PDB file of C-alpha atoms in Angstrom:
ATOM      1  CA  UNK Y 692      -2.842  -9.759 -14.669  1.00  0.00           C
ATOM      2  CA  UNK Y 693      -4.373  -9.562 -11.158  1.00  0.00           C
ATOM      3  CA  UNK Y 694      -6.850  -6.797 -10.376  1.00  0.00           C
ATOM      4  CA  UNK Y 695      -8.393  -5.550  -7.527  1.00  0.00           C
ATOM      5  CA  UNK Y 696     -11.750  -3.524  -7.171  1.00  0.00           C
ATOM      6  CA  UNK Y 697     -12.866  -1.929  -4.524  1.00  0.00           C
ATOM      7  CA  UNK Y 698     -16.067   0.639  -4.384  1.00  0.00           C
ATOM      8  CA  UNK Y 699     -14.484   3.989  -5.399  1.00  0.00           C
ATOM      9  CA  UNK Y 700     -17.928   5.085  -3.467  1.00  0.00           C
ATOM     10  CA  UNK Y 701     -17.509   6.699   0.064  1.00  0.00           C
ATOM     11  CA  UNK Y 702     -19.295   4.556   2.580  1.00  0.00           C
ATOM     12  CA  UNK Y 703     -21.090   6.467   5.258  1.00  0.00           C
ATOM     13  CA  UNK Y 704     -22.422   4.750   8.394  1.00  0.00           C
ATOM     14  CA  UNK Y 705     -23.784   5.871  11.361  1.00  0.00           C
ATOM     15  CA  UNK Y 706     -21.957   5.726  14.661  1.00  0.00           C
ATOM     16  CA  UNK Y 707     -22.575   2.043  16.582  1.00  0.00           C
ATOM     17  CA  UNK Y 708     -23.878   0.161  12.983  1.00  0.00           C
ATOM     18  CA  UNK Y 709     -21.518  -2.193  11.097  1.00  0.00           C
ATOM     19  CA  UNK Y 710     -19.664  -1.439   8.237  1.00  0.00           C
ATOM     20  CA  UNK Y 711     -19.220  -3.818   5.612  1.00  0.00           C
ATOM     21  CA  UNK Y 712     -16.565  -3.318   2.654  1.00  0.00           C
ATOM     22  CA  UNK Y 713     -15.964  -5.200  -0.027  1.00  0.00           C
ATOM     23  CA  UNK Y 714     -12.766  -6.299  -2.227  1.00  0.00           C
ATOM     24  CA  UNK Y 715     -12.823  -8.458  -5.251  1.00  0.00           C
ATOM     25  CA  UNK Y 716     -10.184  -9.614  -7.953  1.00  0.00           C
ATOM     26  CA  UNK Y 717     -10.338 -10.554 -11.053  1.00  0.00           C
ATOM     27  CA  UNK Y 718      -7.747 -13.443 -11.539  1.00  0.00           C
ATOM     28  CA  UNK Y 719      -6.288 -16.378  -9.775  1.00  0.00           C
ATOM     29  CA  UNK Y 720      -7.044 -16.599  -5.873  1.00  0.00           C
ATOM     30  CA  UNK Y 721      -3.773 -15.226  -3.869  1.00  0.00           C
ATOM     31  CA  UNK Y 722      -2.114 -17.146  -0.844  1.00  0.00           C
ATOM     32  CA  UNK Y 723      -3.455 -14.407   1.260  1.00  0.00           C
ATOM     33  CA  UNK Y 724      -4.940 -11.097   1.266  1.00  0.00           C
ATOM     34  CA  UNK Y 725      -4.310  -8.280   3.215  1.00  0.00           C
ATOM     35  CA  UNK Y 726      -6.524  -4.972   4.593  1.00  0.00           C
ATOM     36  CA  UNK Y 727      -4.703  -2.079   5.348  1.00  0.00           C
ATOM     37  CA  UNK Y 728      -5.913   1.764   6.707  1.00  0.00           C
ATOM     38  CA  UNK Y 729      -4.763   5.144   5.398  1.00  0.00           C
ATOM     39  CA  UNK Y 730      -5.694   8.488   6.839  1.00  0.00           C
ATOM     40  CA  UNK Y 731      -5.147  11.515   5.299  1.00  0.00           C
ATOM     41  CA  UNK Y 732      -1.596  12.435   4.707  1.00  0.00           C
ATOM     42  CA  UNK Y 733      -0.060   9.117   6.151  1.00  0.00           C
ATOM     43  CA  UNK Y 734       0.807   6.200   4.679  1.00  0.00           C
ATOM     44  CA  UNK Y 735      -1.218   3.164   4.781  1.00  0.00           C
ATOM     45  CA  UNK Y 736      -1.155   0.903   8.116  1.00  0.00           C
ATOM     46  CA  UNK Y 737      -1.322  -3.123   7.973  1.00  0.00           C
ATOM     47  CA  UNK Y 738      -4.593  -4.342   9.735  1.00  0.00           C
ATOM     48  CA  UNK Y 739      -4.741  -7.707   9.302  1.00  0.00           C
ATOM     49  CA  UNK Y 740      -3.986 -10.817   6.734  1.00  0.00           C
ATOM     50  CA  UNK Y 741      -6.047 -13.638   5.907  1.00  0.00           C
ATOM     51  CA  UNK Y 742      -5.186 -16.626   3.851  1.00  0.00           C
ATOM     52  CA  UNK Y 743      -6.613 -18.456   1.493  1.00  0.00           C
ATOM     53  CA  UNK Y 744      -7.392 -21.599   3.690  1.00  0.00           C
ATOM     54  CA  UNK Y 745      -9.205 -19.550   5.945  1.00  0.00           C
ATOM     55  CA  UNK Y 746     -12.828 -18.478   5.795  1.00  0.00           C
ATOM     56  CA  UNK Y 747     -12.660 -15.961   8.605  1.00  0.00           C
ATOM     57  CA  UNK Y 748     -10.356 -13.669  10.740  1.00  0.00           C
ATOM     58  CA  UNK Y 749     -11.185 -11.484  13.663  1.00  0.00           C
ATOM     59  CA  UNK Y 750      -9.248  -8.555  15.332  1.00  0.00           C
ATOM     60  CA  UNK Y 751     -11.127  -6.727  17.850  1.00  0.00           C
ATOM     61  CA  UNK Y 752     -13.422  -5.271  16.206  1.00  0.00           C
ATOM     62  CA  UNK Y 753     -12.270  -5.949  12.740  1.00  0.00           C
ATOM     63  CA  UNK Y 754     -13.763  -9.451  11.177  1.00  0.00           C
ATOM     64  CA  UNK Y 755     -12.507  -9.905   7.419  1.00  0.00           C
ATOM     65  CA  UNK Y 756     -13.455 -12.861   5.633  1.00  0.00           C
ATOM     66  CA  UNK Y 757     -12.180 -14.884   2.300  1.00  0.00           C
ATOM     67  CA  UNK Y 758     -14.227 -16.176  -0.442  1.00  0.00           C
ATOM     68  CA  UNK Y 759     -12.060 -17.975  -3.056  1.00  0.00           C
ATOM     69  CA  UNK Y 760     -15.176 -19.050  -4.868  1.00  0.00           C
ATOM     70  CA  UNK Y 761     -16.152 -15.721  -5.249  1.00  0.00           C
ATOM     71  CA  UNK Y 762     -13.003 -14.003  -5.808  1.00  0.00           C
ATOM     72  CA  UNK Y 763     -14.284 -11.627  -2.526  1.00  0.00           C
ATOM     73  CA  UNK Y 764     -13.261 -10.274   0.544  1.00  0.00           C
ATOM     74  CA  UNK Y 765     -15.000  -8.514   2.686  1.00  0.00           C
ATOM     75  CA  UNK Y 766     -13.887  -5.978   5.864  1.00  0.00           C
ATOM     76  CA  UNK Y 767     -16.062  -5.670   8.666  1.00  0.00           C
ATOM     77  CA  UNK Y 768     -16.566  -2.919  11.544  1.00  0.00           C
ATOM     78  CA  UNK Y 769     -18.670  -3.755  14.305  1.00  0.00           C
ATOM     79  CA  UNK Y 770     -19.484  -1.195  16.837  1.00  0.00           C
ATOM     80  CA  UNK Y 771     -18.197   1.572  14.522  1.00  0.00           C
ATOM     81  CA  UNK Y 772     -16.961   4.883  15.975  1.00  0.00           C
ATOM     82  CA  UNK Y 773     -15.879   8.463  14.135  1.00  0.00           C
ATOM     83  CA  UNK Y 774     -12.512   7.292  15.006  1.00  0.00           C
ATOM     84  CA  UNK Y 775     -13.075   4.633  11.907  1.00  0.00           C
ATOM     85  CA  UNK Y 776     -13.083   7.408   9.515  1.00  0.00           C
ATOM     86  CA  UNK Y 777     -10.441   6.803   6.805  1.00  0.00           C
ATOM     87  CA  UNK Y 778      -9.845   5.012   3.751  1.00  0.00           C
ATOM     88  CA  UNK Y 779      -9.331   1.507   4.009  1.00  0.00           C
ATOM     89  CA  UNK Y 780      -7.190  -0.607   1.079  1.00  0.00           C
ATOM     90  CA  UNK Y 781      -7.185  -4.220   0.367  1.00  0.00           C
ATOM     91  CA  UNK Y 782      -3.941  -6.026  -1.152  1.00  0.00           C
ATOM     92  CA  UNK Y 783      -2.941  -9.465  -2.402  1.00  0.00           C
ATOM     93  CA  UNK Y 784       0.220 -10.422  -3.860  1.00  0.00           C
ATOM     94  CA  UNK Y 785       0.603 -10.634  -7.752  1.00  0.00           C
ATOM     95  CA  UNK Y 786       1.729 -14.318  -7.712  1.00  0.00           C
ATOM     96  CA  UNK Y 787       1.424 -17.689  -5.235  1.00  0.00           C
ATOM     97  CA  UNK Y 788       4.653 -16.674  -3.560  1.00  0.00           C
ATOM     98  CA  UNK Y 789       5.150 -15.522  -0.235  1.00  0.00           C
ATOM     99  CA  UNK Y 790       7.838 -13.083  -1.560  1.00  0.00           C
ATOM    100  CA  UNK Y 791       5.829 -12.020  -4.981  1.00  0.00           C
ATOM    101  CA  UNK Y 792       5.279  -8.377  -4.662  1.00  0.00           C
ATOM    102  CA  UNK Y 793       2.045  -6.767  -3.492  1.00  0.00           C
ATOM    103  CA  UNK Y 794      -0.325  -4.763  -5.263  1.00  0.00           C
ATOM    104  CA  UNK Y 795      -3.460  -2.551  -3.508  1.00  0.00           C
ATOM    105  CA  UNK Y 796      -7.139  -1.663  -4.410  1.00  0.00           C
ATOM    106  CA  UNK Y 797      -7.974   1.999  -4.874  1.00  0.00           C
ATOM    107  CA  UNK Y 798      -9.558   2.154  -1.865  1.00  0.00           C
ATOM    108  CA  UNK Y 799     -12.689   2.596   0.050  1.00  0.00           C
ATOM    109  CA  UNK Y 800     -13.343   6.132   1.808  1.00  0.00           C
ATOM    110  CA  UNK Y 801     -15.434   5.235   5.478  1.00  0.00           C
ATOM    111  CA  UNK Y 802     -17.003   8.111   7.263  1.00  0.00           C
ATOM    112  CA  UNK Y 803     -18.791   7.211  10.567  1.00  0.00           C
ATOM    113  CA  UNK Y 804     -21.245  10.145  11.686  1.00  0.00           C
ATOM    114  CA  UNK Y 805     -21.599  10.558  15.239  1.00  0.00           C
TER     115      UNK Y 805
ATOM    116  CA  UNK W 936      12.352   1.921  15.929  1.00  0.00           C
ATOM    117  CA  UNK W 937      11.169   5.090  14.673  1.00  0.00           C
ATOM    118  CA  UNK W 938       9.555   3.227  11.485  1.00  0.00           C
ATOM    119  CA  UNK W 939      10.363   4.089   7.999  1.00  0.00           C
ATOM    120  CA  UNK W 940      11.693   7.430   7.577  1.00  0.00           C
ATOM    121  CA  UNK W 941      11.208   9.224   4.676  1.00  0.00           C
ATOM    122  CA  UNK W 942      12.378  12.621   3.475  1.00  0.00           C
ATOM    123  CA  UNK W 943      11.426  15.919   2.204  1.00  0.00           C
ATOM    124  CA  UNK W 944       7.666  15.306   3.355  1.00  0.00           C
ATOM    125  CA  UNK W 945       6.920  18.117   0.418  1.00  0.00           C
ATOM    126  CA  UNK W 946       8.914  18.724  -1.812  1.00  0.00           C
ATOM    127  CA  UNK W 947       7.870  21.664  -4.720  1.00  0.00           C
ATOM    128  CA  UNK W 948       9.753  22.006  -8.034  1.00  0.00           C
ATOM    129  CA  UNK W 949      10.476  23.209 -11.665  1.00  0.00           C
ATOM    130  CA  UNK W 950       9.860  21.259 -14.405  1.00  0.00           C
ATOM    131  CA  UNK W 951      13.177  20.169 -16.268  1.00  0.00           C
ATOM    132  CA  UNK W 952      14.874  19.947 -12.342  1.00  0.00           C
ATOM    133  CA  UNK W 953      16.358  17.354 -10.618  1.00  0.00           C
ATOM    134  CA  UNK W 954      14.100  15.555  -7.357  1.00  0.00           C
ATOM    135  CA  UNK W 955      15.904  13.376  -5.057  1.00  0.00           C
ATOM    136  CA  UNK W 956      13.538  11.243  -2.702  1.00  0.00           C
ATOM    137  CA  UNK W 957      15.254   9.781   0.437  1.00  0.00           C
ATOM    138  CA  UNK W 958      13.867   6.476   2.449  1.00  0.00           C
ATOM    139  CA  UNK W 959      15.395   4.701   5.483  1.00  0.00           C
ATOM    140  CA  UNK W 960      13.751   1.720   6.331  1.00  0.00           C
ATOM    141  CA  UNK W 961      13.085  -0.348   9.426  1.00  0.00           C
ATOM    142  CA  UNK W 962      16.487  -1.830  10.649  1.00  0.00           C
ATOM    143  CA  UNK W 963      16.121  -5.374  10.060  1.00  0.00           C
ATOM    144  CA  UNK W 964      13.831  -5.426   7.417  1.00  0.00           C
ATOM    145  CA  UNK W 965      15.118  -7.218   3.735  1.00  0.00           C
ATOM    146  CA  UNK W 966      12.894  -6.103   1.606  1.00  0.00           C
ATOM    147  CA  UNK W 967      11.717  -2.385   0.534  1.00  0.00           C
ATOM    148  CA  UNK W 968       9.182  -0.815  -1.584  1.00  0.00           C
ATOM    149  CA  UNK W 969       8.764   2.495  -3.560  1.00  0.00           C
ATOM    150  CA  UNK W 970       5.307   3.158  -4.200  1.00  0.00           C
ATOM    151  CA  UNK W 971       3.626   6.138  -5.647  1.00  0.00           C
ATOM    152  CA  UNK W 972       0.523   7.339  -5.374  1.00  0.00           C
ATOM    153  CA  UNK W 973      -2.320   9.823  -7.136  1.00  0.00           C
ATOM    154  CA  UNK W 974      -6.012   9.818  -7.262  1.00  0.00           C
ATOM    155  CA  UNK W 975      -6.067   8.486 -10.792  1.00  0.00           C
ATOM    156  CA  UNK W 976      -4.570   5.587 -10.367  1.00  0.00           C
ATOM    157  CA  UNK W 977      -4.126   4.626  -6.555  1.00  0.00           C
ATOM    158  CA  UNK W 978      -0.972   3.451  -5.215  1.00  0.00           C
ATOM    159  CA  UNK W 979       1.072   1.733  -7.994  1.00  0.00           C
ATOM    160  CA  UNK W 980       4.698  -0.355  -7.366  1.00  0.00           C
ATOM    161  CA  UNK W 981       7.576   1.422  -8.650  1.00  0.00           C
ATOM    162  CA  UNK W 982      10.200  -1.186  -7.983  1.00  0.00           C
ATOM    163  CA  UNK W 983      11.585  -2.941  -4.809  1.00  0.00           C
ATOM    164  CA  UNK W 984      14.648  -4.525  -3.317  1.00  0.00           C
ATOM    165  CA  UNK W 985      15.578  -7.506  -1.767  1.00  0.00           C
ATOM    166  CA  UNK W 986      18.967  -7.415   0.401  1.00  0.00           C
ATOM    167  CA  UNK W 987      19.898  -4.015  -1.490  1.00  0.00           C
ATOM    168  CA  UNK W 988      19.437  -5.523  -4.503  1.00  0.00           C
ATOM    169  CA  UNK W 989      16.756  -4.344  -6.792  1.00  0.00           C
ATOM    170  CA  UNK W 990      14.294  -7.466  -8.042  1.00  0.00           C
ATOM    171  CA  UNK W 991      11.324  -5.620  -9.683  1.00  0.00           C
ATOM    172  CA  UNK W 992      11.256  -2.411 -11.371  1.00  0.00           C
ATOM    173  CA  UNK W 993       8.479  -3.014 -13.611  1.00  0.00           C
ATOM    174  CA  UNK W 994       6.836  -0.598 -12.126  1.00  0.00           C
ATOM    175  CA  UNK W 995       9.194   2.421 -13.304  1.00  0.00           C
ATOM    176  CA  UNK W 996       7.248   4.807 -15.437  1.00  0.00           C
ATOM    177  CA  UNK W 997      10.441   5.523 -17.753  1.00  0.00           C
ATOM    178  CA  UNK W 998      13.914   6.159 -17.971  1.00  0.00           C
ATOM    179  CA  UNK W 999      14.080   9.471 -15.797  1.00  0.00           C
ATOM    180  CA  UNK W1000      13.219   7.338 -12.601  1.00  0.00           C
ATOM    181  CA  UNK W1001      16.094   5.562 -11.127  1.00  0.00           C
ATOM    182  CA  UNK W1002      16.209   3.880  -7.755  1.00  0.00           C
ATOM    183  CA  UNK W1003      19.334   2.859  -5.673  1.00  0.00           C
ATOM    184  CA  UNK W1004      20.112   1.183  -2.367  1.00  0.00           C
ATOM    185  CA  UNK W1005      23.759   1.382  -1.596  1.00  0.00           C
ATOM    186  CA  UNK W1006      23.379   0.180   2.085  1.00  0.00           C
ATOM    187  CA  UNK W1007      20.672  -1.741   4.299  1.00  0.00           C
ATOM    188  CA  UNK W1008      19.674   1.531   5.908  1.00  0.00           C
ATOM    189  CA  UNK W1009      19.058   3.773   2.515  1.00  0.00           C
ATOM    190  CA  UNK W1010      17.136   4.172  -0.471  1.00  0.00           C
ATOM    191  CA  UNK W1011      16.958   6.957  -3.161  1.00  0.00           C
ATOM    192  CA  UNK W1012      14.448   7.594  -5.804  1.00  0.00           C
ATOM    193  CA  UNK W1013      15.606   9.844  -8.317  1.00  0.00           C
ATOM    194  CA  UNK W1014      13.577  11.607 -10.911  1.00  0.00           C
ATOM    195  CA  UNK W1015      15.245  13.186 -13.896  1.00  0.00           C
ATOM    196  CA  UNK W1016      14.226  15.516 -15.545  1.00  0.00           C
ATOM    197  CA  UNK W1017      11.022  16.073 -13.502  1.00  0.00           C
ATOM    198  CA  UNK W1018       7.777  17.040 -15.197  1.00  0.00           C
ATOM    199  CA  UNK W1019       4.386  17.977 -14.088  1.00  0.00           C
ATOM    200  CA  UNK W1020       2.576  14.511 -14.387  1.00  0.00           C
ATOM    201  CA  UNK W1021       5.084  13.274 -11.450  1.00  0.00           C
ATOM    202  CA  UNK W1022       3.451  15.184  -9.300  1.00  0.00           C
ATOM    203  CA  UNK W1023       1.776  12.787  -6.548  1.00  0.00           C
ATOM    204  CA  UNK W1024       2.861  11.397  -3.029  1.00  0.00           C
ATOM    205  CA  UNK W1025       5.547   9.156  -3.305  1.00  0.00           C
ATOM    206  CA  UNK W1026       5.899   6.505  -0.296  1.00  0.00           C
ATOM    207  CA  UNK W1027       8.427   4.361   0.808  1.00  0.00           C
ATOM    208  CA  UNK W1028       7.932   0.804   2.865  1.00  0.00           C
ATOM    209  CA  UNK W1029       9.586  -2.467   4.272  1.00  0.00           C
ATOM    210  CA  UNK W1030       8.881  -5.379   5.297  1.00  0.00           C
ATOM    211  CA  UNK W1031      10.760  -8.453   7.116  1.00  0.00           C
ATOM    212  CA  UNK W1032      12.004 -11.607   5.097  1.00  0.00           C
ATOM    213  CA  UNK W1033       9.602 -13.301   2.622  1.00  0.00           C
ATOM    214  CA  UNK W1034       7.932 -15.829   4.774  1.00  0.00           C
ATOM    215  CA  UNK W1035       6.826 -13.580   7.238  1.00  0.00           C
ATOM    216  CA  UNK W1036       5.889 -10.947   5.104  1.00  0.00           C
ATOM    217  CA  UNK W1037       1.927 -12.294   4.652  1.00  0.00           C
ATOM    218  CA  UNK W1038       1.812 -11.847   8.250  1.00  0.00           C
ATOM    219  CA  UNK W1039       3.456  -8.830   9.297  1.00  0.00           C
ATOM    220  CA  UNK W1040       2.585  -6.510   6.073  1.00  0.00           C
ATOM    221  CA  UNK W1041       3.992  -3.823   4.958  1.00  0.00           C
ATOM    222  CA  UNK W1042       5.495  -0.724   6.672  1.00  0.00           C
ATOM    223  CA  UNK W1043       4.903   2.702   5.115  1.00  0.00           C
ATOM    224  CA  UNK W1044       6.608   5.781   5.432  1.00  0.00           C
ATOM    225  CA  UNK W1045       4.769   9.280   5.959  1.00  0.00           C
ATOM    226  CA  UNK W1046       5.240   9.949   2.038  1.00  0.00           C
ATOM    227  CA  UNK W1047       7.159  12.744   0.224  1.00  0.00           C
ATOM    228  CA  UNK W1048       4.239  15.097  -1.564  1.00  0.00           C
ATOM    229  CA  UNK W1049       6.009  16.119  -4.670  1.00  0.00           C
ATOM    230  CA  UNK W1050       4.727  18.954  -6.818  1.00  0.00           C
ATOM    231  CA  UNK W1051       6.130  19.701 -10.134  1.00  0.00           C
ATOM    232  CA  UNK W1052       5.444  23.213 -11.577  1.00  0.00           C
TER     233      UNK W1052
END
């Protein structure tokens, strides 16, 4: 079965540098892949998507790319501000289908120091 | 749209008891999700619906969780009898049809912290 991994490691970065988070899986490469945000005591908000055909998406200040030949993803931050600070979660569905359910990393903790 | 709406946020109670965990989703949206989550094992897919119809529920630790969606608007997940190891923050979400669901993600709820004593 599918699994994600994600450093369990809290990532601390100073305020301004870029922060850089990865998200690998273990099995087939999904139709798309998915970053979402949680902060403490909420649930989990939907950043952005990227699919498998591309190599590259950019939101703001968010850039996530998509490596199918390494099984990788990885979330970017430019510009990073305390603001940043949460836990950000990477998800893919379980199967090829647009409608197969999602499943979600454990998570990476980000603190940005001012 | 106020977004998914879920209910207790906390909810603390005795082992052996009855919990009753309430979701209303975003109007308009055909699919939703019960997730639950703890620090051991991240958040982990109970079971979700498609048009009130339950697809999935794989996820379902046992027999004491049920899940029901009489109506487009509501979802219950029901936990009987509760026992300590439930204890964890239990989230509801939606999402719009299938083909738009890669782009528009998931919705989540606030969560319902339960506590089992």
């Amino acid at each position: 079965s599918q699994k994600i991994e994600q450093n369990s490691e809290a990532l601390n970065i100073q305020e301004g540098k870029t922060a850089t988070l990865t998200c690998n899986y273990t099995n087939y490469s999904p139709a798309y892949l998915q970053w979402y945000r949680q902060d403490p005591g909420r649930g989990p908000v939907f950043l952005l998507l990227i699919r498998e055909n591309e190599k590259e998406k950019r939101k703001e200040r968010l850039k996530v790319t998509f490596d199918t030949t390494l099984k990788q993803s990885l979330f970017h931050i430019t510009a990073s501000q305390p603001a940043d600070s949460a836990t950000y979660l990477c998800a893919l569905p379980t199967g090829y289908s647009s409608a197969s359910k999602i499943i979600f990393g454990s998570g990476t903790r980000l603190s940005i120091r001012p | 749209d106020a977004g998914v709406i879920q209910s207790p946020r906390h909810e603390v109670t005795e082992m052996g008891q009855e919990v009753t965990l309430r979701c209303k989703p975003i109007s308009g949206h055909d699919y939703l999700f019960w997730y639950r989550q703890t620090m051991m094992r991240g958040l982990e897919l109970l079971i979700y619906f498609n048009n009130n119809v339950p697809i999935d529920d794989s996820g379902m630790p046992e027999d004491r969780f049920s899940a029901k969606m009489p109506n487009a608007s509501f979802s219950t997940l029901k936990i009987q009898p509760s026992e300590p190891r439930d204890s964890a923050v239990y989230f509801c979400a939606s999402s719009p049809s299938a083909h738009s669901q890669g782009v528009y993600g998931y919705t989540f709820g606030s969560g319902t912290r339960l506590t089992v004593v």
